Amino acid sequence: MKILRTVAEVRAWRAIAGRVGLVPTMGALHPGHRSLVERAVRDTGTAIASIFVNPTQFAPNEDFSAYPRREEADFALLERANAAAAFVPSVEEMYPPGETTRVDPGPIAAPLEGAARPGHFVGVATVVAKLFEIVDPNVAYFGQKDFQQLRVVQAMARERYPRIKVVGCPIVRELDGLAMSSRNAYLTIDERHDALVLSHGLRAAQELWQNGERDPERLRGEVREVVGSVPRVSLEYVSAADPVTLTELRAPAPRAVVSIAARVGKARLIDNELLGVEISELS
Ligand code: AMP
């Protein structure tokens, strides 16, 4: 696997690489990331993963400095997944001193994580646009775990990078249901146990849905009740939204995305479940 640290190195590699699948990450890689790389290898033959903790998507009070960084273990995981290259730029390489322009992600970025983390998706859209321009992939892979991020990137690609296909990949979970996340590393053993209630809440909503419930307020209420049973989990929001526009559902609908954000100890965790639609049907 080639380890590329500069834009010039990526461009030289890209010029002779053929069809390429890009997997953007912030590192501290786990089997969720690995599933994206494996899909990229399967689809395109040549996967490049980026590892970059992007400062512009963190607010000053967030965990940019504390975010786990473990380059050697990440390279080992990427090698095992048969990635052809890792792009591991410095902050200066991605944001040359004096460069201040940013990408506006549009209305899809306004609710949910965009409301809870002002400016977050400007940082995401900006760094993904840079990665698209540097790597020029044929396909880029993003996880459903960050569902709104996937939709932000799909909208941006449709409008600004129509030759790049953006593929959403299902959430990889631990055996007990906890969605895999680099931020799970912040949890103590007890907190990790408490955090299970997020996936339990989503599963309860899914069961209601399978029994025919379509009232979005009932779905939200069910998740709130389940998650509320663990007082050490502090719920930030529960949403049942249209999976295309991400606007909150006010009336029964044939498909929905139910999303949660909650704090557990030092970690801020998010999770979601698609109802009545598969991730592969959204583009
Ligand atoms: P991150 O390193 O957290 O920025 O994530 C990089 C990519 O991996 C994003 O597209 C995430 O949605 C995706 N990802 C993170 N966790 C998971 C998971 N548990 N299952 C599937 N994809 C994931």
mmCIF file of C-alpha atoms and ligand atoms in Angstrom:
data_model
loop_
_atom_site.group_PDB
_atom_site.id
_atom_site.type_symbol
_atom_site.label_atom_id
_atom_site.label_comp_id
_atom_site.label_asym_id
_atom_site.label_seq_id
_atom_site.Cartn_x
_atom_site.Cartn_y
_atom_site.Cartn_z
ATOM 1 C CA MET A 1 0.000 0.000 0.000
ATOM 2 C CA LYS A 2 1.313 3.421 -0.959
ATOM 3 C CA ILE A 3 1.380 6.065 1.763
ATOM 4 C CA LEU A 4 0.853 9.490 0.207
ATOM 5 C CA ARG A 5 1.269 12.663 2.252
ATOM 6 C CA THR A 6 1.094 15.458 -0.301
ATOM 7 C CA VAL A 7 -1.321 16.568 -2.999
ATOM 8 C CA ALA A 8 1.466 16.209 -5.567
ATOM 9 C CA GLU A 9 2.046 12.581 -4.526
ATOM 10 C CA VAL A 10 -1.683 11.804 -4.878
ATOM 11 C CA ARG A 11 -1.847 13.409 -8.330
ATOM 12 C CA ALA A 12 1.157 11.384 -9.535
ATOM 13 C CA TRP A 13 -0.385 8.176 -8.140
ATOM 14 C CA ARG A 14 -3.804 9.005 -9.600
ATOM 15 C CA ALA A 15 -2.432 9.617 -13.096
ATOM 16 C CA ILE A 16 -1.643 5.908 -13.493
ATOM 17 C CA ALA A 17 -4.281 4.342 -11.203
ATOM 18 C CA GLY A 18 -7.265 3.697 -13.523
ATOM 19 C CA ARG A 19 -10.668 3.373 -11.859
ATOM 20 C CA VAL A 20 -10.492 4.540 -8.236
ATOM 21 C CA GLY A 21 -12.781 4.364 -5.185
ATOM 22 C CA LEU A 22 -12.222 6.940 -2.423
ATOM 23 C CA VAL A 23 -13.030 6.360 1.254
ATOM 24 C CA PRO A 24 -12.648 9.567 3.305
ATOM 25 C CA THR A 25 -12.059 8.966 7.043
ATOM 26 C CA MET A 26 -10.754 10.666 10.162
ATOM 27 C CA GLY A 27 -8.775 7.570 11.183
ATOM 28 C CA ALA A 28 -9.002 5.425 14.340
ATOM 29 C CA LEU A 29 -10.289 2.905 11.872
ATOM 30 C CA HIS A 30 -12.661 0.080 12.799
ATOM 31 C CA PRO A 31 -14.648 -2.567 10.893
ATOM 32 C CA GLY A 32 -17.192 0.073 9.778
ATOM 33 C CA HIS A 33 -14.464 1.893 7.864
ATOM 34 C CA ARG A 34 -13.089 -1.433 6.698
ATOM 35 C CA SER A 35 -16.449 -2.352 5.125
ATOM 36 C CA LEU A 36 -16.285 0.838 3.022
ATOM 37 C CA VAL A 37 -12.747 0.072 1.834
ATOM 38 C CA GLU A 38 -13.694 -3.505 0.971
ATOM 39 C CA ARG A 39 -16.674 -2.261 -1.011
ATOM 40 C CA ALA A 40 -14.433 0.216 -2.851
ATOM 41 C CA VAL A 41 -11.986 -2.573 -3.721
ATOM 42 C CA ARG A 42 -14.824 -4.813 -4.889
ATOM 43 C CA ASP A 43 -16.471 -2.135 -7.038
ATOM 44 C CA THR A 44 -13.499 -0.311 -8.506
ATOM 45 C CA GLY A 45 -10.432 -2.522 -7.985
ATOM 46 C CA THR A 46 -8.394 0.350 -6.530
ATOM 47 C CA ALA A 47 -9.262 1.871 -3.153
ATOM 48 C CA ILE A 48 -7.659 4.945 -1.641
ATOM 49 C CA ALA A 49 -8.569 5.878 1.934
ATOM 50 C CA SER A 50 -7.869 9.321 3.310
ATOM 51 C CA ILE A 51 -7.061 9.781 6.986
ATOM 52 C CA PHE A 52 -7.465 13.385 8.041
ATOM 53 C CA VAL A 53 -8.917 14.808 11.247
ATOM 54 C CA ASN A 54 -10.462 17.846 9.598
ATOM 55 C CA PRO A 55 -10.217 20.876 11.891
ATOM 56 C CA THR A 56 -12.882 22.923 10.070
ATOM 57 C CA GLN A 57 -15.675 20.491 10.943
ATOM 58 C CA PHE A 58 -15.047 20.791 14.693
ATOM 59 C CA ALA A 59 -16.356 23.719 16.745
ATOM 60 C CA PRO A 60 -13.873 25.239 19.239
ATOM 61 C CA ASN A 61 -15.578 23.444 22.160
ATOM 62 C CA GLU A 62 -15.496 20.044 20.446
ATOM 63 C CA ASP A 63 -13.049 17.125 20.540
ATOM 64 C CA PHE A 64 -10.592 17.997 17.727
ATOM 65 C CA SER A 65 -7.518 17.712 19.992
ATOM 66 C CA ALA A 66 -8.772 14.639 21.851
ATOM 67 C CA TYR A 67 -9.900 12.802 18.694
ATOM 68 C CA PRO A 68 -8.077 9.411 18.620
ATOM 69 C CA ARG A 69 -5.084 9.288 16.260
ATOM 70 C CA ARG A 70 -3.387 5.951 15.557
ATOM 71 C CA GLU A 71 -1.721 5.973 12.182
ATOM 72 C CA GLU A 72 0.209 2.693 12.367
ATOM 73 C CA ALA A 73 -2.843 0.623 13.375
ATOM 74 C CA ASP A 74 -4.863 2.380 10.646
ATOM 75 C CA PHE A 75 -2.286 1.489 7.977
ATOM 76 C CA ALA A 76 -2.379 -2.152 9.130
ATOM 77 C CA LEU A 77 -6.192 -2.243 8.821
ATOM 78 C CA LEU A 78 -6.076 -0.655 5.360
ATOM 79 C CA GLU A 79 -3.422 -3.175 4.221
ATOM 80 C CA ARG A 80 -5.642 -6.029 5.421
ATOM 81 C CA ALA A 81 -8.578 -4.552 3.479
ATOM 82 C CA ASN A 82 -6.403 -4.418 0.319
ATOM 83 C CA ALA A 83 -6.418 -0.650 -0.048
ATOM 84 C CA ALA A 84 -4.035 0.471 -2.776
ATOM 85 C CA ALA A 85 -3.163 3.778 -1.095
ATOM 86 C CA ALA A 86 -3.639 5.899 2.012
ATOM 87 C CA PHE A 87 -3.678 9.687 1.741
ATOM 88 C CA VAL A 88 -2.549 11.166 5.053
ATOM 89 C CA PRO A 89 -2.136 14.925 4.601
ATOM 90 C CA SER A 90 -1.098 17.501 7.185
ATOM 91 C CA VAL A 91 -3.464 20.361 8.053
ATOM 92 C CA GLU A 92 -1.200 22.733 6.045
ATOM 93 C CA GLU A 93 -1.410 20.476 2.991
ATOM 94 C CA MET A 94 -5.239 20.597 3.037
ATOM 95 C CA TYR A 95 -5.539 24.213 4.220
ATOM 96 C CA PRO A 96 -2.550 26.168 2.892
ATOM 97 C CA PRO A 97 -1.911 29.203 5.112
ATOM 98 C CA GLY A 98 -4.097 32.127 4.055
ATOM 99 C CA GLU A 99 -6.667 29.985 2.257
ATOM 100 C CA THR A 100 -10.056 30.792 3.766
ATOM 101 C CA THR A 101 -12.760 29.898 1.204
ATOM 102 C CA ARG A 102 -15.425 27.415 2.297
ATOM 103 C CA VAL A 103 -18.161 25.365 0.605
ATOM 104 C CA ASP A 104 -21.807 26.096 1.509
ATOM 105 C CA PRO A 105 -23.588 22.731 1.791
ATOM 106 C CA GLY A 106 -27.086 24.170 1.245
ATOM 107 C CA PRO A 107 -30.424 23.479 2.962
ATOM 108 C CA ILE A 108 -29.924 19.736 3.509
ATOM 109 C CA ALA A 109 -27.303 20.707 6.111
ATOM 110 C CA ALA A 110 -29.661 22.895 8.175
ATOM 111 C CA PRO A 111 -31.560 20.487 10.485
ATOM 112 C CA LEU A 112 -30.349 17.756 12.870
ATOM 113 C CA GLU A 113 -26.537 17.679 13.093
ATOM 114 C CA GLY A 114 -26.363 20.998 11.253
ATOM 115 C CA ALA A 115 -28.550 22.630 13.910
ATOM 116 C CA ALA A 116 -26.765 20.889 16.796
ATOM 117 C CA ARG A 117 -23.272 21.636 15.426
ATOM 118 C CA PRO A 118 -23.320 25.011 13.622
ATOM 119 C CA GLY A 119 -20.712 25.135 10.874
ATOM 120 C CA HIS A 120 -20.040 21.397 10.994
ATOM 121 C CA PHE A 121 -21.253 20.647 7.470
ATOM 122 C CA VAL A 122 -19.470 23.660 5.981
ATOM 123 C CA GLY A 123 -16.289 21.977 7.217
ATOM 124 C CA VAL A 124 -17.404 18.587 5.890
ATOM 125 C CA ALA A 125 -18.427 19.933 2.462
ATOM 126 C CA THR A 126 -15.193 21.930 2.205
ATOM 127 C CA VAL A 127 -12.896 19.009 2.986
ATOM 128 C CA VAL A 128 -14.830 16.538 0.816
ATOM 129 C CA ALA A 129 -14.743 19.003 -2.113
ATOM 130 C CA LYS A 130 -10.967 19.281 -1.663
ATOM 131 C CA LEU A 131 -10.588 15.484 -1.525
ATOM 132 C CA PHE A 132 -12.750 15.091 -4.640
ATOM 133 C CA GLU A 133 -10.599 17.622 -6.488
ATOM 134 C CA ILE A 134 -7.296 16.136 -5.310
ATOM 135 C CA VAL A 135 -8.152 12.452 -5.839
ATOM 136 C CA ASP A 136 -10.725 12.750 -8.657
ATOM 137 C CA PRO A 137 -12.257 9.354 -7.784
ATOM 138 C CA ASN A 138 -14.802 7.549 -9.946
ATOM 139 C CA VAL A 139 -16.757 6.531 -6.848
ATOM 140 C CA ALA A 140 -16.698 7.730 -3.225
ATOM 141 C CA TYR A 141 -18.006 5.683 -0.292
ATOM 142 C CA PHE A 142 -19.701 7.080 2.823
ATOM 143 C CA GLY A 143 -21.398 5.327 5.729
ATOM 144 C CA GLN A 144 -25.084 5.479 6.611
ATOM 145 C CA LYS A 145 -23.822 5.898 10.199
ATOM 146 C CA ASP A 146 -23.494 9.619 9.392
ATOM 147 C CA PHE A 147 -26.683 9.730 7.366
ATOM 148 C CA GLN A 148 -27.019 13.487 7.003
ATOM 149 C CA GLN A 149 -23.350 13.737 6.004
ATOM 150 C CA LEU A 150 -23.993 11.150 3.283
ATOM 151 C CA ARG A 151 -26.943 13.198 1.996
ATOM 152 C CA VAL A 152 -24.936 16.457 2.122
ATOM 153 C CA VAL A 153 -22.154 14.854 0.086
ATOM 154 C CA GLN A 154 -24.579 13.247 -2.373
ATOM 155 C CA ALA A 155 -26.253 16.624 -2.976
ATOM 156 C CA MET A 156 -22.891 18.351 -3.435
ATOM 157 C CA ALA A 157 -21.634 15.682 -5.839
ATOM 158 C CA ARG A 158 -24.825 15.825 -7.888
ATOM 159 C CA GLU A 159 -24.460 19.577 -8.375
ATOM 160 C CA ARG A 160 -20.690 20.135 -8.447
ATOM 161 C CA TYR A 161 -19.047 16.763 -9.242
ATOM 162 C CA PRO A 162 -21.573 14.876 -11.403
ATOM 163 C CA ARG A 163 -18.955 12.448 -12.693
ATOM 164 C CA ILE A 164 -18.309 11.171 -9.123
ATOM 165 C CA LYS A 165 -20.790 8.588 -7.863
ATOM 166 C CA VAL A 166 -21.412 8.695 -4.097
ATOM 167 C CA VAL A 167 -22.356 5.324 -2.605
ATOM 168 C CA GLY A 168 -23.919 4.930 0.856
ATOM 169 C CA CYS A 169 -22.925 1.835 2.844
ATOM 170 C CA PRO A 170 -24.882 0.202 5.716
ATOM 171 C CA ILE A 171 -24.054 0.759 9.390
ATOM 172 C CA VAL A 172 -21.674 -1.825 10.854
ATOM 173 C CA ARG A 173 -22.608 -2.641 14.458
ATOM 174 C CA GLU A 174 -20.982 -4.473 17.352
ATOM 175 C CA LEU A 175 -22.567 -7.863 18.097
ATOM 176 C CA ASP A 176 -24.746 -6.257 20.783
ATOM 177 C CA GLY A 177 -26.032 -3.560 18.399
ATOM 178 C CA LEU A 178 -23.859 -0.549 19.292
ATOM 179 C CA ALA A 179 -23.003 1.310 16.077
ATOM 180 C CA MET A 180 -19.226 1.228 15.598
ATOM 181 C CA SER A 181 -17.617 4.640 15.983
ATOM 182 C CA SER A 182 -14.145 5.984 16.641
ATOM 183 C CA ARG A 183 -15.743 7.982 19.461
ATOM 184 C CA ASN A 184 -16.771 4.778 21.283
ATOM 185 C CA ALA A 185 -13.150 4.834 22.505
ATOM 186 C CA TYR A 186 -14.179 7.651 24.885
ATOM 187 C CA LEU A 187 -16.637 5.356 26.740
ATOM 188 C CA THR A 188 -15.901 3.623 30.045
ATOM 189 C CA ILE A 189 -17.188 0.064 30.411
ATOM 190 C CA ASP A 190 -20.319 1.289 32.217
ATOM 191 C CA GLU A 191 -20.936 4.048 29.672
ATOM 192 C CA ARG A 192 -20.538 1.610 26.816
ATOM 193 C CA HIS A 193 -23.271 -0.470 28.403
ATOM 194 C CA ASP A 194 -25.503 2.610 28.801
ATOM 195 C CA ALA A 195 -24.865 3.569 25.152
ATOM 196 C CA LEU A 196 -26.585 0.379 23.976
ATOM 197 C CA VAL A 197 -29.887 2.084 24.664
ATOM 198 C CA LEU A 198 -29.472 4.140 21.457
ATOM 199 C CA SER A 199 -29.661 1.075 19.241
ATOM 200 C CA HIS A 200 -32.390 -0.378 21.488
ATOM 201 C CA GLY A 201 -34.480 2.756 20.951
ATOM 202 C CA LEU A 202 -34.023 2.563 17.199
ATOM 203 C CA ARG A 203 -34.877 -1.120 17.193
ATOM 204 C CA ALA A 204 -38.084 -0.384 19.130
ATOM 205 C CA ALA A 205 -39.064 2.177 16.474
ATOM 206 C CA GLN A 206 -38.284 -0.348 13.756
ATOM 207 C CA GLU A 207 -40.521 -2.920 15.461
ATOM 208 C CA LEU A 208 -43.379 -0.410 15.648
ATOM 209 C CA TRP A 209 -42.867 0.320 11.960
ATOM 210 C CA GLN A 210 -42.899 -3.388 11.105
ATOM 211 C CA ASN A 211 -46.221 -3.628 12.985
ATOM 212 C CA GLY A 212 -47.660 -0.917 10.758
ATOM 213 C CA GLU A 213 -47.089 2.241 12.821
ATOM 214 C CA ARG A 214 -46.555 5.228 10.518
ATOM 215 C CA ASP A 215 -47.258 8.165 12.858
ATOM 216 C CA PRO A 216 -43.903 9.966 13.119
ATOM 217 C CA GLU A 217 -44.690 11.399 16.543
ATOM 218 C CA ARG A 218 -45.339 7.875 17.879
ATOM 219 C CA LEU A 219 -42.032 6.697 16.422
ATOM 220 C CA ARG A 220 -40.167 9.603 18.028
ATOM 221 C CA GLY A 221 -42.048 9.034 21.305
ATOM 222 C CA GLU A 222 -41.058 5.374 21.395
ATOM 223 C CA VAL A 223 -37.370 6.196 20.939
ATOM 224 C CA ARG A 224 -37.552 8.933 23.607
ATOM 225 C CA GLU A 225 -39.163 6.540 26.055
ATOM 226 C CA VAL A 226 -36.617 3.756 25.559
ATOM 227 C CA VAL A 227 -33.597 6.071 25.651
ATOM 228 C CA GLY A 228 -35.092 8.012 28.572
ATOM 229 C CA SER A 229 -35.019 4.838 30.681
ATOM 230 C CA VAL A 230 -31.250 5.268 31.134
ATOM 231 C CA PRO A 231 -30.762 8.557 33.018
ATOM 232 C CA ARG A 232 -27.005 8.732 32.344
ATOM 233 C CA VAL A 233 -27.742 9.008 28.606
ATOM 234 C CA SER A 234 -28.525 12.611 27.799
ATOM 235 C CA LEU A 235 -30.647 12.822 24.676
ATOM 236 C CA GLU A 236 -29.945 15.780 22.352
ATOM 237 C CA TYR A 237 -32.576 15.022 19.750
ATOM 238 C CA VAL A 238 -34.775 12.293 18.330
ATOM 239 C CA SER A 239 -35.929 12.813 14.761
ATOM 240 C CA ALA A 240 -38.198 11.029 12.311
ATOM 241 C CA ALA A 241 -37.529 12.755 9.020
ATOM 242 C CA ASP A 242 -37.989 12.366 5.288
ATOM 243 C CA PRO A 243 -34.872 10.455 4.161
ATOM 244 C CA VAL A 244 -34.511 12.573 1.010
ATOM 245 C CA THR A 245 -35.039 16.120 2.300
ATOM 246 C CA LEU A 246 -34.347 15.485 6.023
ATOM 247 C CA THR A 247 -37.310 17.655 6.953
ATOM 248 C CA GLU A 248 -39.107 16.478 10.087
ATOM 249 C CA LEU A 249 -42.182 14.333 9.364
ATOM 250 C CA ARG A 250 -45.465 15.767 10.673
ATOM 251 C CA ALA A 251 -47.782 13.176 9.094
ATOM 252 C CA PRO A 252 -47.611 9.446 8.305
ATOM 253 C CA ALA A 253 -45.186 8.737 5.454
ATOM 254 C CA PRO A 254 -44.137 5.665 3.484
ATOM 255 C CA ARG A 255 -40.458 6.051 4.468
ATOM 256 C CA ALA A 256 -38.489 7.674 7.227
ATOM 257 C CA VAL A 257 -35.076 8.030 8.788
ATOM 258 C CA VAL A 258 -35.149 7.913 12.575
ATOM 259 C CA SER A 259 -32.060 9.582 14.048
ATOM 260 C CA ILE A 260 -30.706 10.079 17.561
ATOM 261 C CA ALA A 261 -27.934 12.186 19.048
ATOM 262 C CA ALA A 262 -27.048 11.712 22.696
ATOM 263 C CA ARG A 263 -24.252 12.335 25.151
ATOM 264 C CA VAL A 264 -22.875 9.424 27.131
ATOM 265 C CA GLY A 265 -20.047 10.472 29.455
ATOM 266 C CA LYS A 266 -17.538 12.435 27.358
ATOM 267 C CA ALA A 267 -18.827 11.035 24.064
ATOM 268 C CA ARG A 268 -21.420 12.527 21.768
ATOM 269 C CA LEU A 269 -22.923 9.605 19.846
ATOM 270 C CA ILE A 270 -25.233 9.468 16.829
ATOM 271 C CA ASP A 271 -27.138 6.577 15.291
ATOM 272 C CA ASN A 272 -30.039 6.093 12.867
ATOM 273 C CA GLU A 273 -32.323 3.589 11.214
ATOM 274 C CA LEU A 274 -33.948 3.746 7.781
ATOM 275 C CA LEU A 275 -37.595 2.653 7.649
ATOM 276 C CA GLY A 276 -39.355 1.713 4.419
ATOM 277 C CA VAL A 277 -36.280 2.374 2.267
ATOM 278 C CA GLU A 278 -32.819 0.856 1.767
ATOM 279 C CA ILE A 279 -29.624 2.874 1.763
ATOM 280 C CA SER A 280 -28.858 1.591 -1.746
ATOM 281 C CA GLU A 281 -32.083 3.188 -3.049
ATOM 282 C CA LEU A 282 -30.922 6.715 -2.139
ATOM 283 C CA SER A 283 -28.505 8.565 -4.400
HETATM 284 P P1 AMP B 1 -15.222 8.992 10.280
HETATM 285 O O1 AMP B 1 -13.819 8.470 10.332
HETATM 286 O O2 AMP B 1 -15.966 8.816 11.545
HETATM 287 O O3 AMP B 1 -15.294 10.385 9.706
HETATM 288 O O4 AMP B 1 -15.984 8.064 9.246
HETATM 289 C C1 AMP B 1 -15.491 7.871 7.940
HETATM 290 C C2 AMP B 1 -16.544 7.171 7.124
HETATM 291 O O5 AMP B 1 -16.841 5.911 7.709
HETATM 292 C C3 AMP B 1 -17.859 7.954 7.086
HETATM 293 O O6 AMP B 1 -18.418 7.853 5.794
HETATM 294 C C4 AMP B 1 -18.695 7.226 8.108
HETATM 295 O O7 AMP B 1 -20.096 7.332 7.886
HETATM 296 C C5 AMP B 1 -18.224 5.802 7.931
HETATM 297 N N1 AMP B 1 -18.514 5.030 9.140
HETATM 298 C C6 AMP B 1 -18.213 5.361 10.411
HETATM 299 N N2 AMP B 1 -18.699 4.437 11.267
HETATM 300 C C7 AMP B 1 -19.331 3.509 10.509
HETATM 301 C C8 AMP B 1 -20.063 2.311 10.788
HETATM 302 N N3 AMP B 1 -20.238 1.873 12.049
HETATM 303 N N4 AMP B 1 -20.577 1.616 9.756
HETATM 304 C C9 AMP B 1 -20.424 2.058 8.477
HETATM 305 N N5 AMP B 1 -19.746 3.167 8.143
HETATM 306 C C10 AMP B 1 -19.216 3.894 9.147
#
